[in-house]
Coordinates of C-alpha atoms in Angstrom, one line a residue:
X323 CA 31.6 -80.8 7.3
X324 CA 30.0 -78.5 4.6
X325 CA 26.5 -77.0 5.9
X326 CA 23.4 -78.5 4.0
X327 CA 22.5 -76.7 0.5
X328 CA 19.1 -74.7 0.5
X329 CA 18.1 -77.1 -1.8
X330 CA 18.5 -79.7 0.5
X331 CA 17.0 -78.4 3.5
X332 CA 13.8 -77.2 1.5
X333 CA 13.9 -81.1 0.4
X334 CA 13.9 -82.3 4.2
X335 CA 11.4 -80.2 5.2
X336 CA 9.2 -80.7 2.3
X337 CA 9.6 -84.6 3.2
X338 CA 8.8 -83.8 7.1
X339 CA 5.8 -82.4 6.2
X340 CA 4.6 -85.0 3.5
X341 CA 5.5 -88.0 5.5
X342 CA 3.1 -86.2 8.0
X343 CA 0.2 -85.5 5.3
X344 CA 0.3 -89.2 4.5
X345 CA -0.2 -90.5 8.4
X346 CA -3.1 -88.4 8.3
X347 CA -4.7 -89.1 5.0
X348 CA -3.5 -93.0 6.1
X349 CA -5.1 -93.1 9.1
X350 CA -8.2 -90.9 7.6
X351 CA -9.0 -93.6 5.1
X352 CA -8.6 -96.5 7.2
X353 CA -11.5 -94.6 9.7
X354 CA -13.9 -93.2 7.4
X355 CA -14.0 -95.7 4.6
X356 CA -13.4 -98.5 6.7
X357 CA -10.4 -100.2 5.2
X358 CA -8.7 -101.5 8.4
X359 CA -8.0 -105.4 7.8
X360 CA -9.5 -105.1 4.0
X361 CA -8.3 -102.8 2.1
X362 CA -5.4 -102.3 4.7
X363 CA -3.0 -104.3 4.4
X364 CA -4.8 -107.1 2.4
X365 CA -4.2 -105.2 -1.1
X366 CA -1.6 -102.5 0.3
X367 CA 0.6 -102.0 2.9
X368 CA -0.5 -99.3 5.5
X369 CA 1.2 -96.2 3.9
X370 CA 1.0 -94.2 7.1
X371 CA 3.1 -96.8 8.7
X372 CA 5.7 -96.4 5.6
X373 CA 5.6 -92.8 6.8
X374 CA 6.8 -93.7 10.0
X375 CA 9.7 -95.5 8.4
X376 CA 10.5 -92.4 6.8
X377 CA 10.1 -90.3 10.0
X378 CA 12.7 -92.3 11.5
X379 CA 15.1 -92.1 8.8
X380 CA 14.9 -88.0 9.1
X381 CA 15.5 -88.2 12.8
X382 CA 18.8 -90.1 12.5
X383 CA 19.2 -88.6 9.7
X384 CA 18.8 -84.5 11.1
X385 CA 20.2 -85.5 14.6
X386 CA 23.3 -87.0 13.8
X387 CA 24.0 -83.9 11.7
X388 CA 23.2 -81.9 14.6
X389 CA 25.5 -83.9 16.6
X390 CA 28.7 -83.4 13.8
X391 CA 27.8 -80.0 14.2
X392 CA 28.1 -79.5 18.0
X393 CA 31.1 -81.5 17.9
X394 CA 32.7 -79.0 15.3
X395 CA 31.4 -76.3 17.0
X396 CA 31.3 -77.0 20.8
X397 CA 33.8 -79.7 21.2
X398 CA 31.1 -82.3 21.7
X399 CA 28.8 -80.4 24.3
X400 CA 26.7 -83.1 25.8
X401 CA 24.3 -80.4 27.9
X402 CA 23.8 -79.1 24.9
X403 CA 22.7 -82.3 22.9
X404 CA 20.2 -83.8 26.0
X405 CA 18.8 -80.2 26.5
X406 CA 18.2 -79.8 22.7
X407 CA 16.8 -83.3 22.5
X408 CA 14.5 -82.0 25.7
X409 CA 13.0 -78.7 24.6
X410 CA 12.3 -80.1 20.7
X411 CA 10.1 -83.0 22.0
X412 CA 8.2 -81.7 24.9
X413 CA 7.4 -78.6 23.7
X414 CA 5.1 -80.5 21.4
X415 CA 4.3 -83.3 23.5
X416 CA 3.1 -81.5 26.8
X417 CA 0.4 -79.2 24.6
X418 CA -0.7 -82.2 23.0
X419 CA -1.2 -84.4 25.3
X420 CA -3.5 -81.8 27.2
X421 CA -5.3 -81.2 24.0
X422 CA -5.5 -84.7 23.8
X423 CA -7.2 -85.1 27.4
X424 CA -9.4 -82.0 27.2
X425 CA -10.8 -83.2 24.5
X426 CA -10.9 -86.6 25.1
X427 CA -12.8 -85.7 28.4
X428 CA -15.0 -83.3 26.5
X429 CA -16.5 -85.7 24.2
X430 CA -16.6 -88.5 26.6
X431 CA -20.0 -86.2 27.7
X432 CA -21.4 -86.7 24.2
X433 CA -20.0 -90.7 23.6
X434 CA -19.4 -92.1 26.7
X435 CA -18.8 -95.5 25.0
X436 CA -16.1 -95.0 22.8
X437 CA -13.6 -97.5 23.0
X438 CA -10.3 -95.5 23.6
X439 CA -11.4 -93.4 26.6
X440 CA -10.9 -96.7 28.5
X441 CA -7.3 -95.8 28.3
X442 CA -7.9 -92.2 29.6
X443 CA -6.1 -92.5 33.0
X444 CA -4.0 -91.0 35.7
X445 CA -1.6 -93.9 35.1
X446 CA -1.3 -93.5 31.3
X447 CA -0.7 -89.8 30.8
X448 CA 2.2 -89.9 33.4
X449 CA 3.1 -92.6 31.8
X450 CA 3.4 -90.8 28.7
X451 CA 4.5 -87.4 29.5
X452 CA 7.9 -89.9 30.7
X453 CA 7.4 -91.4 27.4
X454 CA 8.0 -94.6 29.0
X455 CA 6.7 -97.4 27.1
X456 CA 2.9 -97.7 28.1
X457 CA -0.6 -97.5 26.2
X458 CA -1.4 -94.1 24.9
X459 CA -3.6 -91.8 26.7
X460 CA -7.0 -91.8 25.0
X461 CA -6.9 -90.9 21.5
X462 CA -3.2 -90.1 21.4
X463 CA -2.3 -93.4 19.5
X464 CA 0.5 -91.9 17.2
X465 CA 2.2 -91.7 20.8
X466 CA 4.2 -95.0 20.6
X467 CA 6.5 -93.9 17.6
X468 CA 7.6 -90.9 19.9
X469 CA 8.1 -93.5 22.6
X470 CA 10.5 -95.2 20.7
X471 CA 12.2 -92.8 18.9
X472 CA 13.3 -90.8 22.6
X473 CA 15.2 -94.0 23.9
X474 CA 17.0 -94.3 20.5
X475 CA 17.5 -90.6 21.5
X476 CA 18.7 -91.6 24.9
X477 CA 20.9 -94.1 23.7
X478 CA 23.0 -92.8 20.8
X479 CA 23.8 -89.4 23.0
X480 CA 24.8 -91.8 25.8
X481 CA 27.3 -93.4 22.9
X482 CA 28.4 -90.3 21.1
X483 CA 28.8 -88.2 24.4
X484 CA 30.4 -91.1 26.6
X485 CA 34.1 -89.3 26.9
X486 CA 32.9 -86.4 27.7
X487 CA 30.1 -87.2 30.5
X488 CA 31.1 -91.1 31.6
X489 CA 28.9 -91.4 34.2
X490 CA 25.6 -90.1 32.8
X491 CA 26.3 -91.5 29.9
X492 CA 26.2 -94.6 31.7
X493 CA 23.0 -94.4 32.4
X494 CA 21.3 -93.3 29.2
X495 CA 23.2 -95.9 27.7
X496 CA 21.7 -98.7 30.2
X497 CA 18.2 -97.0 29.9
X498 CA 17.8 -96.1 26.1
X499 CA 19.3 -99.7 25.0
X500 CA 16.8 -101.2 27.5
X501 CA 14.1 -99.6 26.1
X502 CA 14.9 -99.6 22.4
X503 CA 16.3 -103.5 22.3
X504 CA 14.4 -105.0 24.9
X505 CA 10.9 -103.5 25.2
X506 CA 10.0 -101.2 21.6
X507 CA 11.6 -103.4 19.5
X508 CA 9.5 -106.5 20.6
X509 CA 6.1 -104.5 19.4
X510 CA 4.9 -104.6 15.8
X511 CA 6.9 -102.2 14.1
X512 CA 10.1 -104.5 15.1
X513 CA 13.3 -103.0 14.6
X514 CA 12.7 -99.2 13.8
X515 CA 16.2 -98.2 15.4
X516 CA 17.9 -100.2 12.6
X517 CA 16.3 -97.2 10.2
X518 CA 17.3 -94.8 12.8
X519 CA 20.9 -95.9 13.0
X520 CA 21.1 -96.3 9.1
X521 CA 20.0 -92.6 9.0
X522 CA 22.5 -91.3 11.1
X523 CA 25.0 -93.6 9.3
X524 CA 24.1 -91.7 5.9
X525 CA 24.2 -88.2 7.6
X526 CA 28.0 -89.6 8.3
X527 CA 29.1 -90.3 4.8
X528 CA 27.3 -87.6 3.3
X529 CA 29.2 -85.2 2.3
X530 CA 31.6 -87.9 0.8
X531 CA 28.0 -89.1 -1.2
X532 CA 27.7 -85.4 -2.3
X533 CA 30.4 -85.8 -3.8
X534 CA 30.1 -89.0 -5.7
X535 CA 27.5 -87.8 -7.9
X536 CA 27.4 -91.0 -10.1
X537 CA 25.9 -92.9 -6.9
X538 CA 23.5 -90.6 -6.2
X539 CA 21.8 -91.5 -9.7
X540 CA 21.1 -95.7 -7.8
X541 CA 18.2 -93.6 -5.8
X542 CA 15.7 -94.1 -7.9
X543 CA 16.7 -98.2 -8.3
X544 CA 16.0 -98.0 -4.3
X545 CA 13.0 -96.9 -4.1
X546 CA 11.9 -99.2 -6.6
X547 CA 13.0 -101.8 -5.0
X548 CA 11.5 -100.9 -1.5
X549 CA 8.1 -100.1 -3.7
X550 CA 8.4 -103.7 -5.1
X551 CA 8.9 -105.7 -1.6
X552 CA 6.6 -103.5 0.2
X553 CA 3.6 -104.1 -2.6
X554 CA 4.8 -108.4 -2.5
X555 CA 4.9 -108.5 1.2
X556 CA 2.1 -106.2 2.5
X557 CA 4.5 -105.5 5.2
X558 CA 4.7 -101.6 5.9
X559 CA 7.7 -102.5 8.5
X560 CA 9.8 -104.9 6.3
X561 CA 13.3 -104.0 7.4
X562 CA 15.0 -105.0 4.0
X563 CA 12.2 -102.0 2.4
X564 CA 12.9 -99.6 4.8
X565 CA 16.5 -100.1 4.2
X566 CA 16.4 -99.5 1.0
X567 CA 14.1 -96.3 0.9
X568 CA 16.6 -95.1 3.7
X569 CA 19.5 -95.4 1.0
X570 CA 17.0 -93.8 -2.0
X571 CA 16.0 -90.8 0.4
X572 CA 20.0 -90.3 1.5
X573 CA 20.8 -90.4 -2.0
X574 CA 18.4 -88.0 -3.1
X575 CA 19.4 -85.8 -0.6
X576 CA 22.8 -85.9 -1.3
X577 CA 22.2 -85.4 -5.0
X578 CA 20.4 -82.4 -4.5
X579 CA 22.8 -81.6 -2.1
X580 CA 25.8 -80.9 -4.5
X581 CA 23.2 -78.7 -6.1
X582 CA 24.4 -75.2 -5.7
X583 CA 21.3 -73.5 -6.8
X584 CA 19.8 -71.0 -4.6
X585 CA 16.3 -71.2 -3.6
X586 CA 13.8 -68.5 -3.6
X587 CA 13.8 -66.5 -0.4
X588 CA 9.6 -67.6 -0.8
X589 CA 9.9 -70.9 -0.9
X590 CA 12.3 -71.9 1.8
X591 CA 10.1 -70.2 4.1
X592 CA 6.8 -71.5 3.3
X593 CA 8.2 -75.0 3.1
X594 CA 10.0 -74.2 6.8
X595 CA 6.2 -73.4 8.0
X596 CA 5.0 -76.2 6.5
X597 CA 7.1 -78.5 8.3
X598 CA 6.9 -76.2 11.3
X599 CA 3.8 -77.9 12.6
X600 CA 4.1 -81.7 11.7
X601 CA 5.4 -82.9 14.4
X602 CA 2.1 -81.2 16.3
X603 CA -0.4 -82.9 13.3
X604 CA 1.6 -85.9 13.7
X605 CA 0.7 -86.0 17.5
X606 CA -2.7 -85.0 17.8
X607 CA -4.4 -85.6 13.9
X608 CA -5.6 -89.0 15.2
X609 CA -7.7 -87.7 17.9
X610 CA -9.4 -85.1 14.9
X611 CA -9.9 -88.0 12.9
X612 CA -11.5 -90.0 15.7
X613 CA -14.1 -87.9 16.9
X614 CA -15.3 -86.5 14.0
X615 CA -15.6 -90.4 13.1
X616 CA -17.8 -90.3 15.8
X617 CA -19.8 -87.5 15.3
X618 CA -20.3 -87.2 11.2
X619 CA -19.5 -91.5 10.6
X620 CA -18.3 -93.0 7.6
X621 CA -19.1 -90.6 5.5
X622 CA -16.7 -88.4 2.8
X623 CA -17.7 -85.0 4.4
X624 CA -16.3 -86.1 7.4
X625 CA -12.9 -87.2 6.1
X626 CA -12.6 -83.9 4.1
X627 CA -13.2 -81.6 7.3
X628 CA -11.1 -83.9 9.7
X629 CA -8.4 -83.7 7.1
X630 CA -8.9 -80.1 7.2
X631 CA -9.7 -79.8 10.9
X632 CA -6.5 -81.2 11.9
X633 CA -4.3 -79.3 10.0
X634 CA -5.8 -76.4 10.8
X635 CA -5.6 -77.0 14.9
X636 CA -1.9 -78.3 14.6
X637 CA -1.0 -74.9 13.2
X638 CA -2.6 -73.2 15.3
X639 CA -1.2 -75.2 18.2
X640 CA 2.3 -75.2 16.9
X641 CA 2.3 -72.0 16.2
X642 CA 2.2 -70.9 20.2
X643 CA 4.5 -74.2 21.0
X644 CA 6.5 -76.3 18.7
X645 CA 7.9 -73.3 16.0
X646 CA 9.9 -72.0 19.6
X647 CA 11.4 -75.2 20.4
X648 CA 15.0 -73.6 19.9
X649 CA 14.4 -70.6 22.3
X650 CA 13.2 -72.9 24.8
X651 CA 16.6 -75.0 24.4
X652 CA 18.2 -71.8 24.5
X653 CA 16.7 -70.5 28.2
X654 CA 17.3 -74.0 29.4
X655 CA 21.0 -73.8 29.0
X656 CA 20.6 -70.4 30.3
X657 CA 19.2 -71.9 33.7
X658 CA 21.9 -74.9 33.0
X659 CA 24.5 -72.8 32.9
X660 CA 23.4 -70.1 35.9
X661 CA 22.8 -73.2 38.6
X662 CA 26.6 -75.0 37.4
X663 CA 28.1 -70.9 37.8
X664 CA 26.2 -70.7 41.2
X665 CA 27.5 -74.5 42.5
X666 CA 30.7 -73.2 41.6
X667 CA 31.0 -70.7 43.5
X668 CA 32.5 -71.4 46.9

């Protein structure tokens, strides 16, 4: 397995961070200008749902790359997968769901009859720190996607890891298939895992794509078909679409993949920022969004400055949390490793 081209990881990371732009600017527009149930999804689909199609893809895409990498690497190291998997989610979802109930609580003392601080509970943000299936916390809708997308988690390192840890395995296996098959895919955005798994299949074959350069060229035939069924249907989580924007993005990305060029030193950094902190924005925009709704209304200035608001805080955030999910992985297999050494020892 060849490592990924610069030009393909500045692609990736450049799609991380635009798939999180549009959420925000999707879910800005809807607020302000009022276009839930009109506009959205009467004349268009809801592109910040789209986006969460495409967020999917990269996560079953990414992981099961990381995955052919351990296996290469560390003989298929299971601790290492589930403790990897641990420190890249909650060190973004533990600050934000605080921010989320600071400053939910906050302006509950200016609007005490907004609608979502009926859902500010003891109940829900324990239920969502466990990211077990449950309403958000507040303001912290985007919530649900991450609630999905850790069983799929749960599941395919119970499948991929099963021969090397049977027993736990067992178990993830048991819980992320009940909570991917039974329980997320019954909600609205139906079978997300399908997009998942079809990720992680084209992360399989593609270094074999790479090198098939004439197929790489049927991309842009994918998209436009995804474009075509999305724009008929006015469904934002049609399977067949998201299936086929899956294949366009893995063929892109495979295409730029068997391009050798280098990429400036510059760029690869500021797109690696620029990714850095959209998992953050993608957790805690909404609650931006919703309380300047609040305070300014309907009105443009108050788009503009929640659009610029939110990016602003989720750098700011990620910058003390997310960007150091990998040293946190690393001290955690430190301590992993220390407390197996010390049971051990006789």
């Amino acid at each position: 397995m060849r490592p990924l081209s610069e030009k393909c990881v500045t692609f990736f990371d450049f799609l991380r961070f635009g798939l999180a732009q549009v959420v925000l600017i999707g879910h800005g527009i809807g607020m302000f200008y009022n276009y839930w149930g009109g506009f959205f999804p009467e004349r268009i689909p809801y592109l910040q749902q789209i986006a969460v199609v495409g967020f999917f893809f990269v996560s079953g895409f990414l992981i099961c790359r990381s995955v052919m990498t351990n296996f290469k690497y560390k003989g298929g190291d299971a601790t290492h997968y589930f403790v990897d998997r641990f420190a890249r989610i909650y060190t973004t979802l533990i600050p934000s769901l605080l921010f989320v109930l600071v400053a939910d609580l906050l302006f509950s003392c200016a609007y005490p009859e907004a609608a979502l601080l009926t859902y500010v509970s003891a109940k829900n943000f324990i239920y969502n720190l466990g990211l077990i299936p449950s309403m958000p916390l507040g303001t912290l809708r985007p919530i649900w996607s991450l609630m999905f997308e850790w069983w799929i988690y749960i599941l395919f390192g119970g499948l991929v890891f099963f021969r090397k840890r049977w027993f736990l395995c067992l178990i993830c296996i048991w819980m992320g298939a009940k909570y991917t098959f039974t329980v997320n895919a019954q909600g609205e955005a139906g079978h997300l895992e399908v997009i998942w798994f079809a990720g992680a299949l084209g992360a399989f074959w593609f270094d074999r794509l790479t090198q098939r350069t004439e197929i790489s060229r049927l991309s842009w035939p994918a998209f436009i078909g995804a474009v075509a069924i999305y724009l008929y249907t006015k469904n934002s989580y049609h399977l067949v679409a998201g299936l086929l924007m899956t294949l366009g993005l893995v063929l892109l990305a495979a295409r730029l993949n068997s391009d050798e060029e280098a990429v400036s030193q510059v760029k690869k950094q500021r797109y690696a920022a620029l990714a850095g902190f959209s998992f953050t924005l993608f957790m805690t925009h909404y609650t931006v969004l919703y309380w300047i709704q609040q305070a300014l209304g309907s009105t443009t200035i108050g788009f503009l400055s929640s659009i610029l608001l939110a990016n602003l805080l989720a750098f700011a955030l990620a910058y003390c949390t997310e960007r150091h999910h990998k040293t946190v992985a690393v001290l955690l297999l430190e301590l992993v490793r220390r407390r197996r050494w010390r049971l051990s020892q006789p």
